[in-house]
């Protein structure tokens, strides 16, 4: 796999990873995202993925584990599941290794320890299982990544928090280490909120205590294990990844208590699908057109800082 492209992908992850929003945390929820019709624009002639329109639907479910809170340290964890379903018009032409249904199960374990009134240390562990599950579970189905940052609160009301640190990922016998950054802001009048943390960027305005409008962005870097096969050059293909960047408008409405309905719509760009051999060399690289998407989320939200 070309090192520059791999480093770029990890930087996308590392620069947007963050443990928990200081002011808002969607601790549990379910979301459904649907993407408009699309196709891969540069598939080789005669390839099963060429001239084969598809739609993509994504289901996400997450739930919290019991909160552990000490005098200066808090541990907050969630269990997350994602299913990506590709529906091709000509599905009878597909092979078992072509993108059809991708599963990802991830635990997010967050530890935040206060060093002083303004300084804190934040650590995350993100063990993940990602596979098409066409075969038995094996070592390459597991991906491990995490981040360690030092964060400082700024302002008279301590309503701006900025963190810097180190992000590391291990997958398919490769280790990558990059810088990491996080940002969390609430305006003094509590109207504007900005959050930059994995896997999303949120900037919105509080219309009232129960209504919000704003913009949202998210980076998706889904790497997963494949049923291994040999390509036309007799290279053993080992794993694949699907990437996209989603940008759009969002509207959030409190339904009752801490339960919120969140609606989002916009454009998915930089859509790409790649396959790699057992030596991490790229053997197939496809691009898909930009496409519109719509997302609906039902979440249970903690309001206010957890610590």
GROMACS .gro file of C-alpha atoms in nm:
model
  307
    1UNK     CA    1   0.000   0.000   0.000
    2UNK     CA    2   0.146   0.341  -0.089
    3UNK     CA    3   0.274   0.498   0.230
    4UNK     CA    4   0.156   0.851   0.147
    5UNK     CA    5  -0.203   0.738   0.098
    6UNK     CA    6  -0.198   0.532   0.417
    7UNK     CA    7  -0.054   0.823   0.617
    8UNK     CA    8  -0.321   1.055   0.471
    9UNK     CA    9  -0.595   0.815   0.573
   10UNK     CA   10  -0.460   0.787   0.926
   11UNK     CA   11  -0.428   1.164   0.953
   12UNK     CA   12  -0.796   1.197   0.862
   13UNK     CA   13  -0.874   0.967   1.152
   14UNK     CA   14  -0.623   1.111   1.395
   15UNK     CA   15  -0.713   1.474   1.337
   16UNK     CA   16  -1.081   1.407   1.401
   17UNK     CA   17  -1.064   1.160   1.687
   18UNK     CA   18  -1.187   1.274   2.026
   19UNK     CA   19  -1.303   1.104   2.340
   20UNK     CA   20  -1.623   1.275   2.445
   21UNK     CA   21  -1.783   1.608   2.383
   22UNK     CA   22  -1.745   1.836   2.683
   23UNK     CA   23  -2.099   1.968   2.649
   24UNK     CA   24  -2.294   1.703   2.454
   25UNK     CA   25  -2.263   1.325   2.440
   26UNK     CA   26  -2.494   1.103   2.240
   27UNK     CA   27  -2.446   0.807   2.470
   28UNK     CA   28  -2.686   0.566   2.299
   29UNK     CA   29  -2.876   0.560   1.975
   30UNK     CA   30  -2.952   0.420   1.635
   31UNK     CA   31  -2.902   0.583   1.296
   32UNK     CA   32  -2.984   0.496   0.937
   33UNK     CA   33  -2.811   0.655   0.638
   34UNK     CA   34  -2.908   0.607   0.275
   35UNK     CA   35  -2.706   0.721  -0.025
   36UNK     CA   36  -2.835   0.799  -0.373
   37UNK     CA   37  -2.763   0.574  -0.670
   38UNK     CA   38  -2.396   0.559  -0.763
   39UNK     CA   39  -2.139   0.360  -0.960
   40UNK     CA   40  -1.765   0.311  -0.975
   41UNK     CA   41  -1.629   0.535  -1.249
   42UNK     CA   42  -1.295   0.371  -1.324
   43UNK     CA   43  -1.349  -0.006  -1.298
   44UNK     CA   44  -1.148  -0.212  -1.550
   45UNK     CA   45  -1.334  -0.329  -1.861
   46UNK     CA   46  -1.537  -0.639  -1.788
   47UNK     CA   47  -1.503  -0.601  -1.410
   48UNK     CA   48  -1.809  -0.703  -1.207
   49UNK     CA   49  -1.814  -0.360  -1.040
   50UNK     CA   50  -1.803  -0.170  -1.369
   51UNK     CA   51  -2.127  -0.036  -1.520
   52UNK     CA   52  -2.307  -0.175  -1.217
   53UNK     CA   53  -2.506   0.091  -1.033
   54UNK     CA   54  -2.542   0.052  -0.659
   55UNK     CA   55  -2.701   0.208  -0.354
   56UNK     CA   56  -2.548   0.207  -0.008
   57UNK     CA   57  -2.738   0.191   0.322
   58UNK     CA   58  -2.565   0.212   0.658
   59UNK     CA   59  -2.705   0.113   0.997
   60UNK     CA   60  -2.533   0.225   1.320
   61UNK     CA   61  -2.628   0.120   1.673
   62UNK     CA   62  -2.444   0.215   1.991
   63UNK     CA   63  -2.500   0.181   2.364
   64UNK     CA   64  -2.307   0.284   2.676
   65UNK     CA   65  -2.146   0.064   2.937
   66UNK     CA   66  -2.169   0.161   3.306
   67UNK     CA   67  -1.992   0.486   3.386
   68UNK     CA   68  -1.694   0.462   3.621
   69UNK     CA   69  -1.626   0.787   3.801
   70UNK     CA   70  -1.362   0.866   4.060
   71UNK     CA   71  -1.248   1.183   4.227
   72UNK     CA   72  -1.033   1.296   3.933
   73UNK     CA   73  -1.079   1.019   3.677
   74UNK     CA   74  -1.373   0.909   3.465
   75UNK     CA   75  -1.406   0.605   3.238
   76UNK     CA   76  -1.680   0.619   2.977
   77UNK     CA   77  -1.732   0.334   2.729
   78UNK     CA   78  -1.968   0.248   2.445
   79UNK     CA   79  -2.027  -0.056   2.226
   80UNK     CA   80  -2.081   0.029   1.860
   81UNK     CA   81  -2.204  -0.176   1.563
   82UNK     CA   82  -2.214  -0.071   1.197
   83UNK     CA   83  -2.350  -0.256   0.895
   84UNK     CA   84  -2.286  -0.129   0.542
   85UNK     CA   85  -2.514  -0.283   0.280
   86UNK     CA   86  -2.426  -0.242  -0.090
   87UNK     CA   87  -2.712  -0.323  -0.328
   88UNK     CA   88  -2.596  -0.366  -0.689
   89UNK     CA   89  -2.833  -0.376  -0.986
   90UNK     CA   90  -2.645  -0.676  -1.129
   91UNK     CA   91  -2.582  -0.869  -0.808
   92UNK     CA   92  -2.561  -1.202  -0.993
   93UNK     CA   93  -2.228  -1.087  -1.144
   94UNK     CA   94  -2.065  -1.034  -0.804
   95UNK     CA   95  -1.809  -1.258  -0.636
   96UNK     CA   96  -1.796  -1.331  -0.262
   97UNK     CA   97  -1.510  -1.081  -0.219
   98UNK     CA   98  -1.696  -0.792  -0.386
   99UNK     CA   99  -1.849  -0.531  -0.149
  100UNK     CA  100  -2.193  -0.646  -0.042
  101UNK     CA  101  -2.232  -0.645   0.335
  102UNK     CA  102  -1.963  -0.515   0.572
  103UNK     CA  103  -1.983  -0.554   0.949
  104UNK     CA  104  -1.793  -0.353   1.209
  105UNK     CA  105  -1.814  -0.399   1.586
  106UNK     CA  106  -1.617  -0.156   1.801
  107UNK     CA  107  -1.571  -0.072   2.166
  108UNK     CA  108  -1.477   0.284   2.259
  109UNK     CA  109  -1.311   0.300   2.601
  110UNK     CA  110  -1.240   0.652   2.721
  111UNK     CA  111  -1.033   0.748   3.024
  112UNK     CA  112  -1.007   1.112   3.127
  113UNK     CA  113  -0.804   1.221   3.427
  114UNK     CA  114  -0.796   1.579   3.555
  115UNK     CA  115  -0.451   1.711   3.640
  116UNK     CA  116  -0.574   2.054   3.746
  117UNK     CA  117  -0.870   2.284   3.699
  118UNK     CA  118  -0.777   2.337   3.333
  119UNK     CA  119  -0.548   2.048   3.232
  120UNK     CA  120  -0.643   1.685   3.175
  121UNK     CA  121  -0.505   1.369   3.017
  122UNK     CA  122  -0.734   1.179   2.780
  123UNK     CA  123  -0.680   0.826   2.653
  124UNK     CA  124  -0.889   0.615   2.418
  125UNK     CA  125  -0.877   0.248   2.321
  126UNK     CA  126  -1.074   0.140   2.013
  127UNK     CA  127  -1.058  -0.237   1.962
  128UNK     CA  128  -1.250  -0.329   1.645
  129UNK     CA  129  -1.367  -0.634   1.455
  130UNK     CA  130  -1.427  -0.553   1.085
  131UNK     CA  131  -1.504  -0.819   0.825
  132UNK     CA  132  -1.740  -0.938   0.553
  133UNK     CA  133  -1.782  -1.251   0.771
  134UNK     CA  134  -1.778  -1.476   0.464
  135UNK     CA  135  -1.529  -1.700   0.645
  136UNK     CA  136  -1.435  -1.790   1.001
  137UNK     CA  137  -1.306  -1.522   1.237
  138UNK     CA  138  -0.928  -1.474   1.216
  139UNK     CA  139  -0.655  -1.239   1.333
  140UNK     CA  140  -0.688  -0.998   1.042
  141UNK     CA  141  -1.050  -0.931   1.143
  142UNK     CA  142  -0.916  -0.735   1.442
  143UNK     CA  143  -0.800  -0.374   1.424
  144UNK     CA  144  -0.662  -0.179   1.720
  145UNK     CA  145  -0.626   0.195   1.742
  146UNK     CA  146  -0.620   0.458   2.010
  147UNK     CA  147  -0.515   0.805   2.110
  148UNK     CA  148  -0.345   0.976   2.403
  149UNK     CA  149  -0.380   1.353   2.437
  150UNK     CA  150  -0.325   1.638   2.680
  151UNK     CA  151  -0.614   1.888   2.679
  152UNK     CA  152  -0.647   2.235   2.825
  153UNK     CA  153  -0.956   2.446   2.889
  154UNK     CA  154  -0.944   2.814   2.798
  155UNK     CA  155  -1.157   3.118   2.869
  156UNK     CA  156  -1.302   3.274   3.180
  157UNK     CA  157  -1.583   3.019   3.175
  158UNK     CA  158  -1.355   2.735   3.061
  159UNK     CA  159  -1.582   2.684   2.762
  160UNK     CA  160  -1.310   2.611   2.505
  161UNK     CA  161  -1.104   2.294   2.525
  162UNK     CA  162  -0.814   2.212   2.293
  163UNK     CA  163  -0.615   1.890   2.297
  164UNK     CA  164  -0.300   1.761   2.126
  165UNK     CA  165  -0.146   1.418   2.139
  166UNK     CA  166  -0.057   1.099   1.953
  167UNK     CA  167  -0.275   0.859   1.755
  168UNK     CA  168  -0.171   0.500   1.674
  169UNK     CA  169  -0.332   0.226   1.468
  170UNK     CA  170  -0.242  -0.138   1.408
  171UNK     CA  171  -0.408  -0.328   1.124
  172UNK     CA  172  -0.298  -0.597   0.881
  173UNK     CA  173   0.056  -0.610   1.024
  174UNK     CA  174   0.112  -0.237   0.989
  175UNK     CA  175   0.163   0.020   1.263
  176UNK     CA  176   0.105   0.390   1.204
  177UNK     CA  177   0.161   0.678   1.448
  178UNK     CA  178   0.044   1.034   1.374
  179UNK     CA  179  -0.039   1.354   1.564
  180UNK     CA  180  -0.392   1.397   1.704
  181UNK     CA  181  -0.600   1.707   1.779
  182UNK     CA  182  -0.938   1.772   1.942
  183UNK     CA  183  -1.157   2.078   1.990
  184UNK     CA  184  -1.468   2.152   2.195
  185UNK     CA  185  -1.635   2.494   2.223
  186UNK     CA  186  -1.951   2.642   2.376
  187UNK     CA  187  -2.014   3.014   2.340
  188UNK     CA  188  -2.063   3.224   2.653
  189UNK     CA  189  -2.431   3.276   2.570
  190UNK     CA  190  -2.466   2.896   2.517
  191UNK     CA  191  -2.603   2.950   2.166
  192UNK     CA  192  -2.313   2.824   1.952
  193UNK     CA  193  -2.150   2.482   1.983
  194UNK     CA  194  -1.851   2.347   1.789
  195UNK     CA  195  -1.710   1.996   1.833
  196UNK     CA  196  -1.432   1.822   1.645
  197UNK     CA  197  -1.397   1.460   1.747
  198UNK     CA  198  -1.417   1.114   1.595
  199UNK     CA  199  -1.588   1.060   1.365
  200UNK     CA  200  -1.754   1.392   1.312
  201UNK     CA  201  -1.745   1.768   1.308
  202UNK     CA  202  -2.052   1.949   1.443
  203UNK     CA  203  -2.120   2.322   1.442
  204UNK     CA  204  -2.471   2.428   1.535
  205UNK     CA  205  -2.685   2.701   1.680
  206UNK     CA  206  -2.934   2.648   1.963
  207UNK     CA  207  -3.267   2.786   1.843
  208UNK     CA  208  -3.416   2.692   2.181
  209UNK     CA  209  -3.350   2.444   2.460
  210UNK     CA  210  -3.494   2.169   2.242
  211UNK     CA  211  -3.407   2.269   1.883
  212UNK     CA  212  -3.075   2.304   1.702
  213UNK     CA  213  -2.970   2.378   1.345
  214UNK     CA  214  -2.625   2.363   1.194
  215UNK     CA  215  -2.373   2.186   0.974
  216UNK     CA  216  -2.215   1.843   1.013
  217UNK     CA  217  -1.921   1.661   0.863
  218UNK     CA  218  -1.789   1.310   0.911
  219UNK     CA  219  -1.496   1.108   0.780
  220UNK     CA  220  -1.548   0.737   0.718
  221UNK     CA  221  -1.246   0.508   0.686
  222UNK     CA  222  -1.386   0.154   0.684
  223UNK     CA  223  -1.111  -0.109   0.651
  224UNK     CA  224  -1.216  -0.473   0.672
  225UNK     CA  225  -1.093  -0.828   0.614
  226UNK     CA  226  -1.192  -1.018   0.298
  227UNK     CA  227  -1.230  -1.377   0.196
  228UNK     CA  228  -0.883  -1.413   0.046
  229UNK     CA  229  -0.850  -1.489  -0.327
  230UNK     CA  230  -0.587  -1.466  -0.601
  231UNK     CA  231  -0.624  -1.192  -0.861
  232UNK     CA  232  -0.533  -1.212  -1.231
  233UNK     CA  233  -0.164  -1.160  -1.142
  234UNK     CA  234  -0.181  -1.441  -0.885
  235UNK     CA  235  -0.154  -1.201  -0.592
  236UNK     CA  236  -0.339  -1.302  -0.278
  237UNK     CA  237  -0.587  -1.025  -0.201
  238UNK     CA  238  -0.626  -0.985   0.174
  239UNK     CA  239  -0.845  -0.688   0.270
  240UNK     CA  240  -1.038  -0.387   0.142
  241UNK     CA  241  -1.142  -0.039   0.250
  242UNK     CA  242  -1.425   0.197   0.165
  243UNK     CA  243  -1.379   0.568   0.236
  244UNK     CA  244  -1.601   0.873   0.210
  245UNK     CA  245  -1.642   1.223   0.349
  246UNK     CA  246  -1.995   1.336   0.431
  247UNK     CA  247  -2.092   1.702   0.462
  248UNK     CA  248  -2.438   1.842   0.517
  249UNK     CA  249  -2.695   2.036   0.714
  250UNK     CA  250  -2.851   1.904   1.034
  251UNK     CA  251  -3.157   1.970   1.244
  252UNK     CA  252  -3.187   1.830   1.596
  253UNK     CA  253  -3.510   1.822   1.793
  254UNK     CA  254  -3.565   1.707   2.151
  255UNK     CA  255  -3.862   1.471   2.161
  256UNK     CA  256  -3.883   1.427   2.539
  257UNK     CA  257  -3.645   1.416   2.835
  258UNK     CA  258  -3.298   1.326   2.695
  259UNK     CA  259  -3.427   1.166   2.372
  260UNK     CA  260  -3.348   1.353   2.050
  261UNK     CA  261  -3.437   1.312   1.683
  262UNK     CA  262  -3.157   1.420   1.451
  263UNK     CA  263  -3.200   1.469   1.075
  264UNK     CA  264  -2.913   1.530   0.836
  265UNK     CA  265  -2.878   1.562   0.461
  266UNK     CA  266  -2.600   1.658   0.225
  267UNK     CA  267  -2.333   1.529  -0.009
  268UNK     CA  268  -2.095   1.235   0.018
  269UNK     CA  269  -1.763   1.309  -0.156
  270UNK     CA  270  -1.424   1.141  -0.202
  271UNK     CA  271  -1.595   0.802  -0.221
  272UNK     CA  272  -1.347   0.524  -0.289
  273UNK     CA  273  -1.303   0.148  -0.271
  274UNK     CA  274  -0.964  -0.027  -0.260
  275UNK     CA  275  -0.823  -0.377  -0.222
  276UNK     CA  276  -0.481  -0.478  -0.094
  277UNK     CA  277  -0.269  -0.791  -0.104
  278UNK     CA  278  -0.108  -0.964   0.194
  279UNK     CA  279   0.195  -0.731   0.160
  280UNK     CA  280  -0.025  -0.420   0.188
  281UNK     CA  281   0.019  -0.336  -0.180
  282UNK     CA  282  -0.278  -0.176  -0.354
  283UNK     CA  283  -0.419  -0.409  -0.621
  284UNK     CA  284  -0.746  -0.231  -0.703
  285UNK     CA  285  -0.849   0.132  -0.663
  286UNK     CA  286  -1.195   0.255  -0.765
  287UNK     CA  287  -1.366   0.591  -0.730
  288UNK     CA  288  -1.737   0.660  -0.708
  289UNK     CA  289  -1.922   0.977  -0.800
  290UNK     CA  290  -2.037   1.224  -0.539
  291UNK     CA  291  -2.384   1.135  -0.415
  292UNK     CA  292  -2.657   1.282  -0.198
  293UNK     CA  293  -2.731   1.121   0.136
  294UNK     CA  294  -2.992   1.143   0.409
  295UNK     CA  295  -2.954   1.037   0.771
  296UNK     CA  296  -3.198   0.995   1.059
  297UNK     CA  297  -3.084   0.936   1.417
  298UNK     CA  298  -3.266   0.866   1.741
  299UNK     CA  299  -3.034   0.923   2.038
  300UNK     CA  300  -3.022   0.942   2.413
  301UNK     CA  301  -2.812   1.243   2.503
  302UNK     CA  302  -2.620   1.332   2.815
  303UNK     CA  303  -2.626   1.710   2.858
  304UNK     CA  304  -2.338   1.887   3.028
  305UNK     CA  305  -1.979   1.773   3.101
  306UNK     CA  306  -1.942   1.422   3.235
  307UNK     CA  307  -1.662   1.522   3.466
   0.00000   0.00000   0.00000
